[in-house]
Tab-separated table of C-alpha atoms and ligand atoms in Angstrom:
chain	number	residue	atom	x	y	z
A	23	UNK	CA	100.638	110.674	98.299
A	24	UNK	CA	101.107	107.804	100.790
A	25	UNK	CA	102.010	104.758	98.621
A	26	UNK	CA	99.711	102.552	100.723
A	27	UNK	CA	96.780	104.803	99.935
A	28	UNK	CA	97.626	104.668	96.235
A	29	UNK	CA	97.938	100.860	96.376
A	30	UNK	CA	94.629	100.198	98.134
A	31	UNK	CA	92.627	102.835	96.262
A	32	UNK	CA	93.635	101.028	93.091
A	33	UNK	CA	91.019	98.530	92.034
A	34	UNK	CA	88.181	97.806	94.420
A	35	UNK	CA	88.861	95.605	97.448
A	36	UNK	CA	85.102	95.370	98.154
A	37	UNK	CA	84.981	92.726	95.389
A	38	UNK	CA	87.360	90.469	97.328
A	39	UNK	CA	85.870	91.379	100.722
A	40	UNK	CA	82.483	90.152	99.458
A	41	UNK	CA	83.954	86.629	99.427
A	42	UNK	CA	85.220	86.921	103.038
A	43	UNK	CA	82.041	87.935	104.905
A	44	UNK	CA	81.303	84.546	106.476
A	45	UNK	CA	84.772	84.274	108.030
A	46	UNK	CA	84.651	87.918	109.138
A	47	UNK	CA	81.392	87.259	110.985
A	48	UNK	CA	82.756	84.065	112.560
A	49	UNK	CA	85.876	85.841	113.770
A	50	UNK	CA	83.862	88.677	115.308
A	51	UNK	CA	81.497	86.173	116.949
A	52	UNK	CA	84.527	84.707	118.750
A	53	UNK	CA	85.574	88.042	120.292
A	54	UNK	CA	83.027	88.188	123.109
A	55	UNK	CA	81.641	91.537	121.986
A	56	UNK	CA	79.015	93.023	124.273
A	57	UNK	CA	76.684	96.001	123.801
A	58	UNK	CA	78.470	99.314	124.208
A	59	UNK	CA	82.013	97.919	123.950
A	60	UNK	CA	84.182	100.546	122.250
A	61	UNK	CA	85.870	98.968	119.252
A	62	UNK	CA	88.397	100.313	116.757
A	63	UNK	CA	88.747	98.388	113.488
A	64	UNK	CA	91.972	99.435	111.785
A	65	UNK	CA	92.387	98.836	108.058
A	66	UNK	CA	88.690	98.051	108.146
A	67	UNK	CA	88.127	98.036	104.396
A	68	UNK	CA	84.370	98.201	103.803
A	69	UNK	CA	83.608	96.629	107.167
A	70	UNK	CA	84.007	92.850	106.937
A	71	UNK	CA	84.655	92.760	110.694
A	72	UNK	CA	83.572	96.292	111.711
A	73	UNK	CA	79.960	95.817	110.592
A	74	UNK	CA	79.360	92.493	112.401
A	75	UNK	CA	80.880	94.094	115.527
A	76	UNK	CA	78.386	96.958	115.259
A	77	UNK	CA	75.576	94.471	114.668
A	78	UNK	CA	76.495	92.915	118.025
A	79	UNK	CA	75.974	96.309	119.674
A	80	UNK	CA	79.553	97.608	119.913
A	81	UNK	CA	80.304	101.302	119.333
A	82	UNK	CA	82.629	100.965	116.355
A	83	UNK	CA	85.117	103.304	114.750
A	84	UNK	CA	86.353	101.873	111.433
A	85	UNK	CA	89.533	103.486	110.106
A	86	UNK	CA	91.081	102.838	106.716
A	87	UNK	CA	93.627	104.603	104.546
A	88	UNK	CA	91.626	104.162	101.322
A	89	UNK	CA	88.920	106.772	100.645
A	90	UNK	CA	86.980	104.463	98.312
A	91	UNK	CA	86.754	101.751	100.989
A	92	UNK	CA	85.712	104.239	103.682
A	93	UNK	CA	82.923	105.412	101.332
A	94	UNK	CA	81.907	101.803	100.626
A	95	UNK	CA	81.817	101.022	104.372
A	96	UNK	CA	79.635	104.078	105.070
A	97	UNK	CA	77.236	103.011	102.322
A	98	UNK	CA	76.994	99.456	103.725
A	99	UNK	CA	76.364	100.738	107.268
A	100	UNK	CA	73.680	103.126	105.993
A	101	UNK	CA	71.951	100.362	104.028
A	102	UNK	CA	71.914	98.268	107.203
A	103	UNK	CA	70.571	101.174	109.276
A	104	UNK	CA	73.497	101.021	111.724
A	105	UNK	CA	73.999	104.246	113.699
A	106	UNK	CA	76.672	102.879	116.081
A	107	UNK	CA	79.484	102.728	113.507
A	108	UNK	CA	81.599	105.479	111.948
A	109	UNK	CA	83.965	105.009	109.022
A	110	UNK	CA	86.815	107.478	108.617
A	111	UNK	CA	90.140	107.801	106.827
A	112	UNK	CA	93.337	107.299	108.794
A	113	UNK	CA	96.765	105.696	108.774
A	114	UNK	CA	97.520	102.832	111.180
A	115	UNK	CA	101.081	104.056	111.636
A	116	UNK	CA	99.934	107.509	112.803
A	117	UNK	CA	96.605	107.689	114.634
A	118	UNK	CA	97.198	111.200	116.031
A	119	UNK	CA	93.476	111.991	115.669
A	120	UNK	CA	92.654	109.298	118.270
A	121	UNK	CA	93.188	109.808	121.997
A	122	UNK	CA	95.197	107.546	124.307
A	123	UNK	CA	93.334	104.624	125.917
A	124	UNK	CA	90.159	105.175	123.858
A	125	UNK	CA	89.094	101.613	122.971
A	126	UNK	CA	88.279	98.366	124.780
A	127	UNK	CA	89.093	96.313	121.704
A	128	UNK	CA	91.253	97.109	118.703
A	129	UNK	CA	90.808	94.748	115.760
A	130	UNK	CA	92.915	94.687	112.629
A	131	UNK	CA	92.349	91.811	110.244
A	132	UNK	CA	94.818	91.871	107.336
A	133	UNK	CA	94.777	95.665	107.767
A	134	UNK	CA	97.479	97.274	109.941
A	135	UNK	CA	99.921	94.594	108.767
A	136	UNK	CA	100.069	96.481	105.445
A	137	UNK	CA	100.946	99.872	106.969
A	138	UNK	CA	104.480	101.160	106.671
A	139	UNK	CA	106.579	101.653	109.842
A	140	UNK	CA	105.448	98.539	111.784
A	141	UNK	CA	107.092	99.641	115.044
A	142	UNK	CA	104.959	102.804	115.041
A	143	UNK	CA	101.900	100.670	114.234
A	144	UNK	CA	102.512	98.554	117.359
A	145	UNK	CA	102.964	101.733	119.444
A	146	UNK	CA	99.755	103.224	118.115
A	147	UNK	CA	97.753	100.021	118.663
A	148	UNK	CA	98.887	99.890	122.300
A	149	UNK	CA	98.476	103.645	122.868
A	150	UNK	CA	94.811	103.767	121.815
A	151	UNK	CA	93.823	100.607	123.774
A	152	UNK	CA	92.574	100.969	127.356
A	153	UNK	CA	94.453	99.097	130.094
A	154	UNK	CA	92.501	95.857	130.488
A	155	UNK	CA	91.579	95.971	126.796
A	156	UNK	CA	92.682	93.772	123.902
A	157	UNK	CA	94.258	94.017	120.478
A	158	UNK	CA	93.397	91.286	117.976
A	159	UNK	CA	95.269	91.147	114.688
A	160	UNK	CA	94.925	88.773	111.747
A	161	UNK	CA	98.169	88.555	109.781
A	162	UNK	CA	99.200	86.458	106.794
A	163	UNK	CA	102.198	84.182	107.439
A	164	UNK	CA	105.346	84.181	105.291
A	165	UNK	CA	106.078	80.790	103.737
A	166	UNK	CA	102.574	79.499	104.484
A	167	UNK	CA	101.378	77.300	101.612
A	168	UNK	CA	97.775	78.640	101.479
A	169	UNK	CA	96.239	81.216	99.137
A	170	UNK	CA	97.027	84.728	100.288
A	171	UNK	CA	100.570	84.100	101.538
A	172	UNK	CA	101.269	82.459	98.173
A	173	UNK	CA	99.579	85.248	96.173
A	174	UNK	CA	101.759	87.808	97.976
A	175	UNK	CA	104.902	85.684	97.568
A	176	UNK	CA	104.341	85.063	93.857
A	177	UNK	CA	103.389	88.720	93.253
A	178	UNK	CA	106.602	89.893	94.927
A	179	UNK	CA	108.758	87.662	92.716
A	180	UNK	CA	107.403	89.476	89.620
A	181	UNK	CA	107.705	92.973	91.155
A	182	UNK	CA	110.727	95.279	91.307
A	183	UNK	CA	112.783	94.998	94.544
A	184	UNK	CA	111.333	97.165	97.342
A	185	UNK	CA	113.096	100.393	98.356
A	186	UNK	CA	115.934	100.221	100.911
A	187	UNK	CA	114.637	100.051	104.475
A	188	UNK	CA	111.317	98.487	103.442
A	189	UNK	CA	109.979	96.079	106.084
A	190	UNK	CA	107.790	93.349	104.610
A	191	UNK	CA	104.177	93.278	105.882
A	192	UNK	CA	104.640	89.508	106.151
A	193	UNK	CA	106.882	90.019	109.201
A	194	UNK	CA	103.579	90.531	111.098
A	195	UNK	CA	103.109	86.783	110.622
A	196	UNK	CA	106.389	85.966	112.400
A	197	UNK	CA	105.936	85.439	116.131
A	198	UNK	CA	109.346	86.817	117.207
A	199	UNK	CA	108.849	90.034	115.199
A	200	UNK	CA	105.374	90.552	116.612
A	201	UNK	CA	106.516	89.926	120.196
A	202	UNK	CA	109.492	92.260	119.727
A	203	UNK	CA	107.250	95.065	118.414
A	204	UNK	CA	104.664	94.816	121.183
A	205	UNK	CA	107.203	94.404	123.983
A	206	UNK	CA	108.985	97.512	122.663
A	207	UNK	CA	105.585	99.237	122.884
A	208	UNK	CA	105.432	98.289	126.587
A	209	UNK	CA	103.419	95.041	126.683
A	210	UNK	CA	105.000	92.080	128.542
A	211	UNK	CA	105.639	89.076	126.271
A	212	UNK	CA	103.444	86.913	128.527
A	213	UNK	CA	100.431	89.005	127.400
A	214	UNK	CA	100.943	88.313	123.704
A	215	UNK	CA	99.557	85.138	122.168
A	216	UNK	CA	99.846	83.752	118.689
A	217	UNK	CA	97.674	81.049	117.132
A	218	UNK	CA	96.775	79.798	113.663
A	219	UNK	CA	93.297	80.430	112.320
A	220	UNK	CA	91.564	80.136	108.951
A	221	UNK	CA	89.568	82.442	106.693
A	222	UNK	CA	87.635	80.798	103.881
A	223	UNK	CA	86.966	82.681	100.659
A	224	UNK	CA	83.656	81.741	98.982
A	225	UNK	CA	83.172	82.822	95.382
A	226	UNK	CA	80.201	81.980	93.141
A	227	UNK	CA	82.346	81.183	90.085
A	228	UNK	CA	85.321	79.086	89.014
A	229	UNK	CA	88.807	79.471	90.532
A	230	UNK	CA	89.938	81.081	87.279
A	231	UNK	CA	87.088	83.629	87.464
A	232	UNK	CA	88.012	84.269	91.119
A	233	UNK	CA	91.601	84.939	90.042
A	234	UNK	CA	90.110	87.364	87.491
A	235	UNK	CA	88.555	89.316	90.392
A	236	UNK	CA	91.925	89.544	92.149
A	237	UNK	CA	93.655	90.555	88.919
A	238	UNK	CA	91.165	93.355	88.286
A	239	UNK	CA	90.402	94.556	91.811
A	240	UNK	CA	93.182	93.604	94.311
A	241	UNK	CA	95.810	96.383	94.471
A	242	UNK	CA	98.887	94.197	95.149
A	243	UNK	CA	97.968	91.896	92.265
A	244	UNK	CA	97.207	94.755	89.869
A	245	UNK	CA	100.748	95.999	90.535
A	246	UNK	CA	102.259	92.534	90.060
A	247	UNK	CA	100.542	92.074	86.679
A	248	UNK	CA	101.731	95.528	85.573
A	249	UNK	CA	105.326	94.742	86.626
A	250	UNK	CA	105.197	91.301	84.966
A	251	UNK	CA	103.791	92.834	81.745
A	252	UNK	CA	106.638	95.369	81.699
A	253	UNK	CA	109.072	92.401	81.785
A	254	UNK	CA	107.133	90.355	79.215
A	255	UNK	CA	106.265	87.807	81.957
A	256	UNK	CA	102.525	88.400	82.324
A	257	UNK	CA	101.614	84.971	80.862
A	258	UNK	CA	104.016	83.237	83.234
A	259	UNK	CA	102.556	85.059	86.271
A	260	UNK	CA	99.002	84.301	85.158
A	261	UNK	CA	99.785	80.595	84.708
A	262	UNK	CA	101.441	80.388	88.136
A	263	UNK	CA	98.528	82.096	89.871
A	264	UNK	CA	95.967	80.111	87.870
A	265	UNK	CA	97.534	76.845	89.064
A	266	UNK	CA	97.544	78.129	92.661
A	267	UNK	CA	93.832	79.081	92.640
A	268	UNK	CA	92.864	75.695	91.095
A	269	UNK	CA	94.979	73.730	93.543
A	270	UNK	CA	93.660	75.593	96.606
A	271	UNK	CA	89.978	75.208	95.713
A	272	UNK	CA	88.165	72.747	97.997
A	273	UNK	CA	84.635	73.341	96.706
A	274	UNK	CA	82.797	70.186	95.664
A	275	UNK	CA	80.154	72.142	93.722
A	276	UNK	CA	81.102	72.658	90.087
A	277	UNK	CA	81.520	76.289	89.062
A	278	UNK	CA	82.061	77.569	92.606
A	279	UNK	CA	85.182	78.252	94.621
A	280	UNK	CA	85.961	77.809	98.328
A	281	UNK	CA	89.504	78.444	99.435
A	282	UNK	CA	90.621	78.221	103.083
A	283	UNK	CA	93.617	80.400	103.939
A	284	UNK	CA	95.686	80.166	107.122
A	285	UNK	CA	96.648	83.266	109.110
A	286	UNK	CA	98.244	84.181	112.411
A	287	UNK	CA	95.786	85.432	114.997
A	288	UNK	CA	97.627	87.645	117.432
A	289	UNK	CA	95.980	88.623	120.715
A	290	UNK	CA	97.550	91.228	122.947
A	291	UNK	CA	96.169	91.869	126.427
A	292	UNK	CA	96.996	95.486	127.225
B	23	SAM	C1	93.360	93.110	102.719
B	23	SAM	S1	92.421	94.547	103.048
B	23	SAM	C2	91.501	94.021	104.482
B	23	SAM	C3	90.297	94.854	104.755
B	23	SAM	C4	89.399	94.394	105.910
B	23	SAM	N1	90.086	94.367	107.178
B	23	SAM	C5	88.783	93.056	105.618
B	23	SAM	O1	89.092	92.088	106.341
B	23	SAM	O2	87.984	92.969	104.680
B	23	SAM	C6	93.665	95.634	103.695
B	23	SAM	C7	93.094	96.948	104.152
B	23	SAM	O3	94.079	97.670	104.886
B	23	SAM	C8	93.988	99.031	104.506
B	23	SAM	N2	95.270	99.676	104.802
B	23	SAM	C9	96.458	99.469	104.186
B	23	SAM	N3	97.406	100.250	104.740
B	23	SAM	C10	96.790	100.960	105.725
B	23	SAM	C11	97.240	101.959	106.657
B	23	SAM	N4	98.498	102.391	106.652
B	23	SAM	N5	96.349	102.458	107.526
B	23	SAM	C12	95.060	102.048	107.520
B	23	SAM	N6	94.571	101.145	106.648
B	23	SAM	C13	95.436	100.593	105.775
B	23	SAM	C14	93.649	98.961	103.033
B	23	SAM	O4	93.152	100.163	102.532
B	23	SAM	C15	92.652	97.827	102.994
B	23	SAM	O5	91.338	98.255	103.223
C-alpha cells in the first residue's frame, strides 16, 4: 500500500484538525471565493479549508489519500447540510481521475506537500488548474522555529534514515525548490509568489495534553514515538517535545493552549 496512505490513516488527524478550524476559515476568507467557483482542495483531511470554501458557495472537490479522513469529511459536510462539496480518495502526485484545466482554484494546505514525487505534484497542480486560475499552497518551512516545523524536525531525528531518493516534504517550504518545480511545470517564475503566514492551534487543555493528542493521533508523531521506543529513547523524545509545546504556548488562560505556527503561503497564477 502507498506509505503515505498508511501514515495518514494511522491515528486520527481529525483530532488535530479540530484545533485548526479558526485559521482554516481565516485563510479561506482571504481567497476571494465567490459562488460557483470551482475549487479543488488537495490533501483536504476532513475539510478544514474545503468546508469553509463550500460554505462560501464554491463547488468543492476535496481529495485526500486517507480513507478515514475522506469519511470524516463526508460526515462533517452531511451534518452541515452542504450539497456543493464532494470528498473522494486520491493521490496528489497522480490525479489521473481529474481532467485538465478543471478548477479555478486549487488549494492545498499542509496536504500535497506530504505526497511523494514532488515534481509530479507540481505538474498535476498546474494541469488541473484553468488558465487564469490560481494554486494556493500552505507549506511548513524547514528550520523554522515554530511548532510544526520543529515537531517534524525532532520526529525525524528519532526516526530511521529515509530510503535513498526520498525528497523531504519540507522542501516545499524552500522558495527556490518551489519555483523550480512550478517553472518546470510551465509556470513563469514571475507568477509564483511566496509569503509567510500563520496558523494558530487552539486546544482546550494544557500544552502537555495537546502533545498527548499529537502522540496518539498524528501519524508522523506516532511513527517517531515507535522508532524512539525501539531505540530506548522514548523518554528523551517525550521530554524534548514536551518542552517545545510548553515554550510555544502563548495562551494567557490557564489550562488552555494557543500555539501560532509559521508557514509558507505559495500562490501560483496559472
Ligand atoms: C497535515 S494534514 C492536513 C489536512 C488538511 N489540509 C487540514 O488543513 O486540516 C495532511 C493531509 O494530507 C493528506 N495527504 C498526505 N499525502 C497525500 C497524497 N499523496 N495525496 C493526497 N493527500 C495526501 C493526509 O492524508 C492528510 O489528510
